[in-house]
């Protein structure tokens, strides 16, 4: 039986052949996603970059365009994010020196100790202390009140006298109101009663003895016989008072 002990590979030798374990990547992403020094876009770029690290060499060399398309951000955001990841101690970057070459990103193992003591220099944007909303609102209100008060003192309001206002109102009434109609004033003195309107026609029944004579006169005057109509259930026609007076004089 052959001795094959020398062919067996030790467990630590197998582990040492990989510079990065998948557990290292998971821990790296977990710490990166909770790092308050990084913005949301910088975290996304870091997570995308972690997928390109070679587990044996711990290096990654994706192009800027590759990271841009995978993260869904702009080229400028990718450049800024990689610089911030390096500043926070997550990667070390070997810049490309020639045209057509890519940056080389080296994976850095992050522990709780070196994460807190790393020489990371957070961006000035994240390091800036934001004012409280309430205090900022109060300052804005005070500033606006001062500016409005200064404007009021510089330009006092124009005062309009009663005479000027009255002239404006009268001018407006003259230009907008319709012309007044002249109404004749009644003559002075007691009112005279007007005489009742004079009746010029009268209804005569056909049974009236004057009918034939009146019908003859009306036919001669208008060229056609009188129009007969009913009034109170009795037939008759309308004749002028002048015709009635003429018949009366003839009868006398």
Tab-separated table of C-alpha atoms in Angstrom:
chain	number	residue	atom	x	y	z
A	1	UNK	CA	0.000	0.000	0.000
A	2	UNK	CA	1.369	3.379	-1.085
A	3	UNK	CA	1.837	6.119	1.425
A	4	UNK	CA	-0.334	9.083	0.254
A	5	UNK	CA	0.029	11.246	3.333
A	6	UNK	CA	2.241	13.680	1.455
A	7	UNK	CA	-0.526	14.240	-1.119
A	8	UNK	CA	-3.103	15.479	1.402
A	9	UNK	CA	-3.579	19.278	1.476
A	10	UNK	CA	-3.819	20.848	4.928
A	11	UNK	CA	-6.971	22.768	5.764
A	12	UNK	CA	-5.067	25.999	6.537
A	13	UNK	CA	-3.223	25.729	3.215
A	14	UNK	CA	-6.554	25.662	1.350
A	15	UNK	CA	-7.787	28.645	3.280
A	16	UNK	CA	-4.603	30.632	2.699
A	17	UNK	CA	-4.930	30.214	-1.049
A	18	UNK	CA	-7.911	32.637	-0.975
A	19	UNK	CA	-7.203	36.213	0.060
A	20	UNK	CA	-10.914	36.962	0.496
A	21	UNK	CA	-13.599	34.682	1.857
A	22	UNK	CA	-17.273	35.187	1.076
A	23	UNK	CA	-17.841	35.848	4.758
A	24	UNK	CA	-15.312	38.698	4.496
A	25	UNK	CA	-17.336	40.219	1.674
A	26	UNK	CA	-20.556	39.876	3.669
A	27	UNK	CA	-18.988	41.559	6.711
A	28	UNK	CA	-17.468	44.262	4.488
A	29	UNK	CA	-20.856	45.045	2.901
A	30	UNK	CA	-22.601	45.003	6.280
A	31	UNK	CA	-20.223	47.584	7.773
A	32	UNK	CA	-20.306	49.690	4.603
A	33	UNK	CA	-24.102	49.821	4.493
A	34	UNK	CA	-24.235	51.094	8.097
A	35	UNK	CA	-21.431	53.653	7.744
A	36	UNK	CA	-22.939	57.112	8.277
A	37	UNK	CA	-19.958	58.744	6.567
A	38	UNK	CA	-21.130	57.420	3.199
A	39	UNK	CA	-24.075	58.641	1.178
A	40	UNK	CA	-26.616	56.287	-0.365
A	41	UNK	CA	-25.005	56.482	-3.826
A	42	UNK	CA	-21.542	55.835	-2.359
A	43	UNK	CA	-22.844	52.746	-0.586
A	44	UNK	CA	-24.398	51.459	-3.810
A	45	UNK	CA	-21.139	51.920	-5.699
A	46	UNK	CA	-19.263	50.118	-2.889
A	47	UNK	CA	-21.649	47.150	-2.963
A	48	UNK	CA	-21.340	46.916	-6.748
A	49	UNK	CA	-17.542	47.127	-6.538
A	50	UNK	CA	-17.446	44.343	-3.939
A	51	UNK	CA	-18.930	41.962	-6.484
A	52	UNK	CA	-15.873	42.440	-8.745
A	53	UNK	CA	-13.202	41.607	-6.125
A	54	UNK	CA	-11.178	38.519	-7.005
A	55	UNK	CA	-11.155	36.170	-4.028
A	56	UNK	CA	-7.552	35.028	-4.696
A	57	UNK	CA	-5.871	38.349	-5.443
A	58	UNK	CA	-8.321	40.625	-3.543
A	59	UNK	CA	-8.170	42.964	-6.533
A	60	UNK	CA	-10.845	44.420	-8.793
A	61	UNK	CA	-10.359	46.415	-12.000
A	62	UNK	CA	-13.777	47.340	-13.423
A	63	UNK	CA	-13.977	50.437	-15.611
A	64	UNK	CA	-15.760	53.603	-14.538
A	65	UNK	CA	-18.421	52.936	-17.177
A	66	UNK	CA	-18.993	49.431	-15.806
A	67	UNK	CA	-19.573	50.711	-12.274
A	68	UNK	CA	-21.709	53.529	-13.645
A	69	UNK	CA	-24.042	51.190	-15.533
A	70	UNK	CA	-24.226	48.622	-12.702
A	71	UNK	CA	-24.955	51.212	-9.987
A	72	UNK	CA	-27.229	53.385	-12.139
A	73	UNK	CA	-25.420	56.621	-11.256
A	74	UNK	CA	-23.390	59.212	-13.137
A	75	UNK	CA	-19.682	58.998	-13.932
A	76	UNK	CA	-18.899	61.841	-11.545
A	77	UNK	CA	-20.752	60.047	-8.736
A	78	UNK	CA	-18.664	56.882	-9.313
A	79	UNK	CA	-15.384	58.830	-9.122
A	80	UNK	CA	-16.480	60.635	-5.976
A	81	UNK	CA	-17.717	57.390	-4.379
A	82	UNK	CA	-14.451	55.497	-4.982
A	83	UNK	CA	-12.475	58.361	-3.446
A	84	UNK	CA	-14.728	58.351	-0.401
A	85	UNK	CA	-14.460	54.563	-0.045
A	86	UNK	CA	-10.692	54.915	-0.052
A	87	UNK	CA	-10.857	57.754	2.474
A	88	UNK	CA	-12.997	55.646	4.796
A	89	UNK	CA	-10.556	52.732	4.590
A	90	UNK	CA	-12.629	50.225	2.608
A	91	UNK	CA	-10.335	50.009	-0.429
A	92	UNK	CA	-6.915	51.097	-1.598
A	93	UNK	CA	-6.729	52.388	-5.148
A	94	UNK	CA	-3.868	52.074	-7.585
A	95	UNK	CA	-4.545	54.749	-10.197
A	96	UNK	CA	-4.144	53.961	-13.861
A	97	UNK	CA	-1.000	55.518	-15.335
A	98	UNK	CA	-1.605	55.051	-19.028
A	99	UNK	CA	-4.359	55.426	-21.529
A	100	UNK	CA	-6.641	52.406	-21.833
A	101	UNK	CA	-5.754	51.125	-18.344
A	102	UNK	CA	-8.168	50.824	-15.438
A	103	UNK	CA	-7.823	51.631	-11.780
A	104	UNK	CA	-6.992	48.673	-9.560
A	105	UNK	CA	-9.016	48.470	-6.331
A	106	UNK	CA	-7.660	46.360	-3.472
A	107	UNK	CA	-10.015	44.914	-0.879
A	108	UNK	CA	-9.269	46.077	2.702
A	109	UNK	CA	-10.443	43.922	5.605
A	110	UNK	CA	-12.555	46.079	7.918
A	111	UNK	CA	-12.733	45.345	11.637
A	112	UNK	CA	-14.461	47.276	14.394
A	113	UNK	CA	-11.082	48.528	15.646
A	114	UNK	CA	-9.613	49.799	12.381
A	115	UNK	CA	-13.000	51.143	11.292
A	116	UNK	CA	-13.031	53.478	14.292
A	117	UNK	CA	-9.279	54.273	14.185
A	118	UNK	CA	-8.825	54.397	10.449
A	119	UNK	CA	-7.386	57.510	8.980
A	120	UNK	CA	-10.658	58.047	7.144
A	121	UNK	CA	-11.406	61.589	6.354
A	122	UNK	CA	-15.150	62.002	5.940
A	123	UNK	CA	-16.308	64.395	3.299
A	124	UNK	CA	-16.940	67.971	4.349
A	125	UNK	CA	-20.532	67.591	3.234
A	126	UNK	CA	-21.182	64.775	5.708
A	127	UNK	CA	-19.088	66.335	8.450
A	128	UNK	CA	-21.024	69.568	8.296
A	129	UNK	CA	-23.415	70.013	11.184
A	130	UNK	CA	-26.896	70.736	10.003
A	131	UNK	CA	-28.855	73.370	11.935
A	132	UNK	CA	-32.055	72.433	13.622
A	133	UNK	CA	-35.146	73.029	11.587
A	134	UNK	CA	-36.937	75.015	14.270
A	135	UNK	CA	-34.000	77.346	14.894
A	136	UNK	CA	-33.428	77.848	11.186
A	137	UNK	CA	-37.102	78.679	10.682
A	138	UNK	CA	-37.043	81.208	13.538
A	139	UNK	CA	-33.964	82.906	12.068
A	140	UNK	CA	-35.618	83.123	8.672
A	141	UNK	CA	-38.754	84.683	10.160
A	142	UNK	CA	-36.742	87.248	12.114
A	143	UNK	CA	-34.705	88.146	9.025
A	144	UNK	CA	-37.835	88.676	6.939
A	145	UNK	CA	-39.443	90.777	9.672
A	146	UNK	CA	-36.376	93.029	9.874
A	147	UNK	CA	-36.221	93.483	6.108
A	148	UNK	CA	-39.928	94.339	5.886
A	149	UNK	CA	-39.623	96.821	8.765
A	150	UNK	CA	-36.653	98.521	7.117
A	151	UNK	CA	-38.580	98.861	3.864
A	152	UNK	CA	-41.530	100.419	5.703
A	153	UNK	CA	-39.243	103.006	7.313
A	154	UNK	CA	-37.497	103.822	4.057
A	155	UNK	CA	-40.657	104.352	2.030
A	156	UNK	CA	-43.596	105.634	4.085
A	157	UNK	CA	-47.007	104.929	2.634
A	158	UNK	CA	-48.535	107.646	0.461
A	159	UNK	CA	-51.390	109.427	2.159
A	160	UNK	CA	-54.455	110.333	0.114
A	161	UNK	CA	-56.431	113.327	1.283
A	162	UNK	CA	-60.199	113.450	1.256
A	163	UNK	CA	-60.240	116.020	-1.575
A	164	UNK	CA	-58.089	113.854	-3.820
A	165	UNK	CA	-60.204	110.808	-3.097
A	166	UNK	CA	-63.390	112.719	-3.812
A	167	UNK	CA	-62.034	113.943	-7.157
A	168	UNK	CA	-61.143	110.395	-8.153
A	169	UNK	CA	-64.602	109.113	-7.265
A	170	UNK	CA	-66.360	111.906	-9.171
A	171	UNK	CA	-64.141	111.310	-12.212
A	172	UNK	CA	-64.933	107.599	-12.100
A	173	UNK	CA	-68.678	108.264	-11.873
A	174	UNK	CA	-68.571	110.626	-14.852
A	175	UNK	CA	-66.717	108.140	-17.054
A	176	UNK	CA	-68.737	105.037	-16.125
A	177	UNK	CA	-72.297	106.225	-15.442
A	178	UNK	CA	-74.709	106.638	-18.417
A	179	UNK	CA	-75.968	110.158	-19.258
A	180	UNK	CA	-78.982	111.206	-17.277
A	181	UNK	CA	-82.224	111.816	-19.124
A	182	UNK	CA	-83.746	115.239	-18.651
A	183	UNK	CA	-87.152	114.982	-17.015
A	184	UNK	CA	-89.473	117.960	-17.599
A	185	UNK	CA	-90.541	119.589	-14.396
A	186	UNK	CA	-94.281	120.043	-13.934
A	187	UNK	CA	-95.664	123.569	-14.189
A	188	UNK	CA	-96.278	125.331	-10.949
A	189	UNK	CA	-99.851	125.646	-9.755
A	190	UNK	CA	-102.717	123.273	-9.016
A	191	UNK	CA	-103.006	120.220	-11.201
A	192	UNK	CA	-105.763	120.417	-13.765
A	193	UNK	CA	-107.999	117.433	-14.225
A	194	UNK	CA	-107.814	116.119	-17.749
A	195	UNK	CA	-111.110	115.661	-19.571
A	196	UNK	CA	-112.219	112.083	-20.150
A	197	UNK	CA	-111.352	110.647	-23.535
A	198	UNK	CA	-114.096	111.208	-26.112
A	199	UNK	CA	-115.892	108.109	-27.333
A	200	UNK	CA	-115.646	107.933	-31.135
A	201	UNK	CA	-117.635	104.704	-31.800
A	202	UNK	CA	-120.655	102.873	-30.449
A	203	UNK	CA	-121.977	99.306	-30.742
A	204	UNK	CA	-125.364	99.153	-32.497
A	205	UNK	CA	-127.528	96.034	-32.592
A	206	UNK	CA	-128.910	94.703	-35.881
A	207	UNK	CA	-132.403	94.953	-34.386
A	208	UNK	CA	-131.958	98.703	-33.932
A	209	UNK	CA	-134.173	100.734	-36.372
A	210	UNK	CA	-131.128	102.841	-37.307
A	211	UNK	CA	-129.191	99.798	-38.545
A	212	UNK	CA	-130.073	100.065	-42.217
A	213	UNK	CA	-129.235	103.746	-42.421
A	214	UNK	CA	-125.945	103.357	-40.480
A	215	UNK	CA	-124.893	100.361	-42.568
A	216	UNK	CA	-125.552	102.358	-45.750
A	217	UNK	CA	-123.445	105.313	-44.547
A	218	UNK	CA	-120.519	103.102	-43.465
A	219	UNK	CA	-120.574	101.196	-46.757
A	220	UNK	CA	-120.326	104.465	-48.700
A	221	UNK	CA	-117.477	105.727	-46.512
A	222	UNK	CA	-115.194	102.610	-46.359
A	223	UNK	CA	-116.429	100.796	-49.481
A	224	UNK	CA	-117.590	97.623	-47.717
A	225	UNK	CA	-120.402	96.641	-45.311
A	226	UNK	CA	-119.862	96.776	-41.537
A	227	UNK	CA	-118.355	93.753	-39.800
A	228	UNK	CA	-120.965	92.015	-37.645
A	229	UNK	CA	-119.843	90.445	-34.356
A	230	UNK	CA	-121.472	89.257	-31.153
A	231	UNK	CA	-121.375	91.302	-27.965
A	232	UNK	CA	-123.242	89.991	-24.926
A	233	UNK	CA	-124.843	87.280	-27.082
A	234	UNK	CA	-126.388	89.763	-29.546
A	235	UNK	CA	-125.212	90.530	-33.087
A	236	UNK	CA	-124.242	94.052	-34.046
A	237	UNK	CA	-121.510	96.300	-35.386
A	238	UNK	CA	-119.457	99.338	-34.404
A	239	UNK	CA	-120.374	102.710	-35.927
A	240	UNK	CA	-118.811	106.130	-35.572
A	241	UNK	CA	-120.484	108.725	-33.415
A	242	UNK	CA	-120.364	111.064	-36.386
A	243	UNK	CA	-122.626	108.696	-38.354
A	244	UNK	CA	-125.043	108.507	-35.441
A	245	UNK	CA	-125.155	112.308	-35.190
A	246	UNK	CA	-125.784	112.604	-38.949
A	247	UNK	CA	-128.747	110.211	-38.755
A	248	UNK	CA	-130.156	112.083	-35.768
A	249	UNK	CA	-130.045	115.418	-37.597
A	250	UNK	CA	-131.718	113.893	-40.653
A	251	UNK	CA	-134.522	112.476	-38.499
A	252	UNK	CA	-135.195	115.933	-37.068
